[in-house]
Amino acid sequence: MIFTVAIDGPAAAGKGTISKAVAAHFGFAHLDTGLLYRAVGAKVLAGADAIQAARDLTAADLAGDLRAANVAQAASKVAVIPEVRAALLAFQQDFAARDGGAVLDGRDIGTVICPDADVKLFITASAEIRAERRFLEFSAKDDTTTRAKVLADVIARDTRDSERALAPLKPADNALTIDTSELSIADAIQAAIGHIAPSLG
Ligand code: DC
């Protein structure tokens, strides 16, 4: 059975948490496509050429810790390069078409990677709430970070991801938008599962 769930949205809206929960609930495979761009961004920070790094990417490159703020910004920068996006396309589309169902989360899954996905969700939340979530995550590891810096980073990334010419972040026409600003994690997951279940027949 091929069944694809496309989940898009800005950073820290909750799409990773929701995607993992949806995949576990239905027994589908899950791909966090942001990791592909983060892995390329990390290689560029280490001195590599972005396009070559994207073309040479292997599964092992996704295994390290890619959560750092500078890696996220580097990912957002390499993600504007058309040749980088092209190099990562086939891997994502093959993953979406695997037998047994797949959940992919990112920025352009419902619009570009899987325009024919069976179900599309757009997960969002206000920039302030998303920055607060990231601040709590980062400040546990790095006590020099500030709320203002994390908010500025979130807004810079939103702007770059939404305003780029190719595959900008935006809801697909037929996506259900879930705003998690005022939702508990459990309620957001329930809303996603409740929307997907009827399409499985
Ligand atoms: O989801 P994330 O925060 O791990 O993504 C990191 C960056 O990668 C994001 O700012 C933009 C880019 N990205 C993208 O352009 N397309 C995707 N499908 C996923 C991520």
XYZ file of C-alpha atoms and ligand atoms in Angstrom:
221
model
C 0.000 0.000 0.000
C 1.293 3.444 -0.948
C -0.163 6.193 1.238
C 1.581 9.529 1.684
C 0.977 12.097 4.392
C 2.577 15.499 3.658
C 3.150 17.714 6.688
C 4.535 21.233 6.198
C 5.016 24.256 8.399
C 7.515 26.709 9.875
C 10.179 25.879 12.481
C 8.995 24.790 15.942
C 5.300 24.672 15.019
C 5.142 21.066 16.260
C 5.282 19.294 12.896
C 8.103 16.959 13.963
C 6.231 15.808 17.068
C 2.966 15.426 15.155
C 4.664 13.606 12.262
C 6.326 11.081 14.567
C 3.064 10.450 16.431
C 1.068 10.069 13.201
C 3.654 7.656 11.768
C 3.644 5.580 14.972
C -0.161 5.547 15.125
C -0.654 4.279 11.562
C 2.573 2.218 11.355
C 4.010 4.414 8.578
C 7.656 5.306 7.966
C 8.654 8.903 8.796
C 11.140 11.222 7.085
C 12.083 14.579 8.625
C 13.171 16.280 5.391
C 14.666 19.215 7.318
C 17.458 16.807 8.297
C 18.551 16.606 4.642
C 18.980 20.383 4.463
C 20.564 20.479 7.928
C 23.091 17.810 6.894
C 24.008 19.875 3.813
C 24.163 23.041 5.967
C 26.501 21.318 8.451
C 28.814 20.274 5.613
C 28.901 23.836 4.292
C 29.811 25.109 7.787
C 32.668 22.575 7.659
C 33.867 24.048 4.344
C 32.098 21.958 1.683
C 30.388 23.217 -1.453
C 26.588 23.141 -0.959
C 25.639 21.567 -4.292
C 28.357 18.898 -4.110
C 27.405 18.140 -0.491
C 23.747 17.659 -1.495
C 24.705 15.377 -4.398
C 27.013 13.281 -2.181
C 24.681 13.030 0.835
C 24.416 9.582 2.447
C 22.278 8.162 5.256
C 25.287 8.378 7.591
C 25.288 12.182 7.201
C 21.833 12.317 8.823
C 22.896 10.452 11.951
C 24.811 13.189 13.818
C 23.411 15.964 16.029
C 22.082 18.548 13.578
C 19.838 20.510 15.977
C 22.153 23.509 16.622
C 20.907 27.010 15.755
C 23.803 27.739 13.364
C 23.092 24.503 11.483
C 19.408 25.494 11.171
C 20.351 28.866 9.668
C 22.873 27.208 7.310
C 20.149 24.737 6.264
C 17.759 27.561 5.463
C 20.484 29.255 3.371
C 21.417 26.175 1.315
C 17.684 25.480 0.831
C 17.354 28.489 -1.510
C 19.813 26.935 -4.020
C 17.844 25.200 -6.829
C 20.569 22.568 -7.456
C 20.536 21.609 -3.774
C 16.759 21.124 -3.813
C 17.007 19.165 -7.089
C 19.672 16.847 -5.645
C 17.419 15.973 -2.688
C 14.195 15.484 -4.664
C 14.435 11.849 -5.786
C 15.321 10.553 -2.308
C 12.246 12.240 -0.833
C 9.916 11.072 -3.609
C 11.212 7.491 -3.360
C 10.637 7.583 0.391
C 7.065 8.842 -0.142
C 6.333 5.984 -2.539
C 7.621 3.189 -0.296
C 5.277 0.343 0.474
C 3.466 0.562 3.803
C 2.751 4.299 4.050
C 4.979 7.317 4.655
C 4.853 10.601 6.530
C 7.184 13.345 5.286
C 7.526 16.653 7.070
C 9.168 19.806 5.780
C 8.358 23.054 3.974
C 7.391 21.988 0.422
C 6.137 18.417 0.772
C 2.500 19.095 -0.132
C 3.332 21.722 -2.757
C 6.402 20.339 -4.612
C 7.710 16.961 -3.394
C 4.361 15.135 -3.140
C 1.675 17.280 -4.800
C -0.510 14.137 -5.034
C -0.139 13.161 -1.356
C -3.193 11.404 0.068
C -3.417 13.837 2.988
C -1.790 17.247 3.504
C -1.431 19.119 6.764
C 0.008 22.562 7.449
C 1.115 22.943 11.061
C 1.661 26.477 12.282
C 1.786 28.662 15.422
C 2.627 32.288 16.152
C 6.294 33.262 15.832
C 6.397 34.244 19.531
C 5.088 30.883 20.695
C 7.420 28.978 18.373
C 10.387 31.038 19.569
C 9.458 30.383 23.203
C 9.424 26.625 22.540
C 12.844 26.797 20.853
C 14.177 29.018 23.657
C 13.184 26.448 26.297
C 14.834 23.690 24.226
C 18.064 25.647 23.620
C 18.411 27.270 27.031
C 18.591 23.817 28.634
C 21.900 23.309 26.746
C 23.212 26.860 26.288
C 22.648 29.452 28.997
C 23.989 32.304 26.854
C 21.008 32.294 24.494
C 18.218 34.861 24.938
C 14.520 34.954 24.014
C 15.166 37.934 21.731
C 17.916 36.111 19.843
C 15.825 32.966 19.364
C 12.839 35.043 18.152
C 15.070 36.919 15.690
C 16.426 33.581 14.397
C 12.910 32.157 13.967
C 11.739 35.256 12.072
C 14.862 35.306 9.854
C 14.336 31.658 8.925
C 10.561 32.107 8.345
C 11.285 35.038 6.034
C 13.974 33.205 4.053
C 11.917 29.988 3.805
C 8.703 31.797 2.762
C 10.149 34.352 0.369
C 12.531 32.181 -1.657
C 11.648 31.832 -5.345
C 11.713 28.027 -5.467
C 9.447 25.851 -3.306
C 8.628 28.532 -0.716
C 6.991 27.607 2.571
C 3.218 27.910 2.120
C 0.165 25.731 2.712
C -0.815 23.474 -0.205
C -4.239 24.381 -1.619
C -5.925 21.351 -0.129
C -4.008 21.202 3.177
C -5.752 21.260 6.550
C -4.118 23.955 8.692
C -3.656 23.149 12.386
C -2.597 26.128 14.509
C -0.873 24.722 17.610
C -0.497 28.096 19.385
C -3.270 27.259 21.847
C -3.381 23.460 21.466
C -1.857 20.828 23.725
C 0.432 18.334 21.982
C -2.147 15.587 22.552
C -4.963 17.659 21.000
C -2.823 18.608 17.990
C -1.940 14.929 17.408
C -5.613 13.958 17.727
C -6.612 16.608 15.175
C -4.027 15.248 12.717
C -4.985 11.594 13.224
C -8.689 12.441 13.003
C -8.134 14.137 9.649
C -6.031 11.307 8.183
C -8.043 8.271 9.328
C -11.057 8.730 6.975
C -8.747 8.838 3.913
C -7.385 5.390 4.758
C -10.842 3.898 4.175
O 12.470 21.614 9.577
P 13.884 22.132 9.932
O 13.849 23.254 10.904
O 14.771 21.023 10.367
O 14.448 22.687 8.521
C 15.699 23.343 8.421
C 15.715 24.210 7.171
O 15.708 23.374 6.008
C 14.515 25.133 6.998
O 14.716 26.393 7.607
C 14.363 25.247 5.497
C 14.934 23.959 4.967
N 13.916 22.996 4.521
C 13.393 23.174 3.254
O 13.722 24.146 2.575
N 12.511 22.254 2.754
C 12.114 21.207 3.483
N 11.254 20.312 2.967
C 12.628 21.034 4.802
C 13.514 21.964 5.297
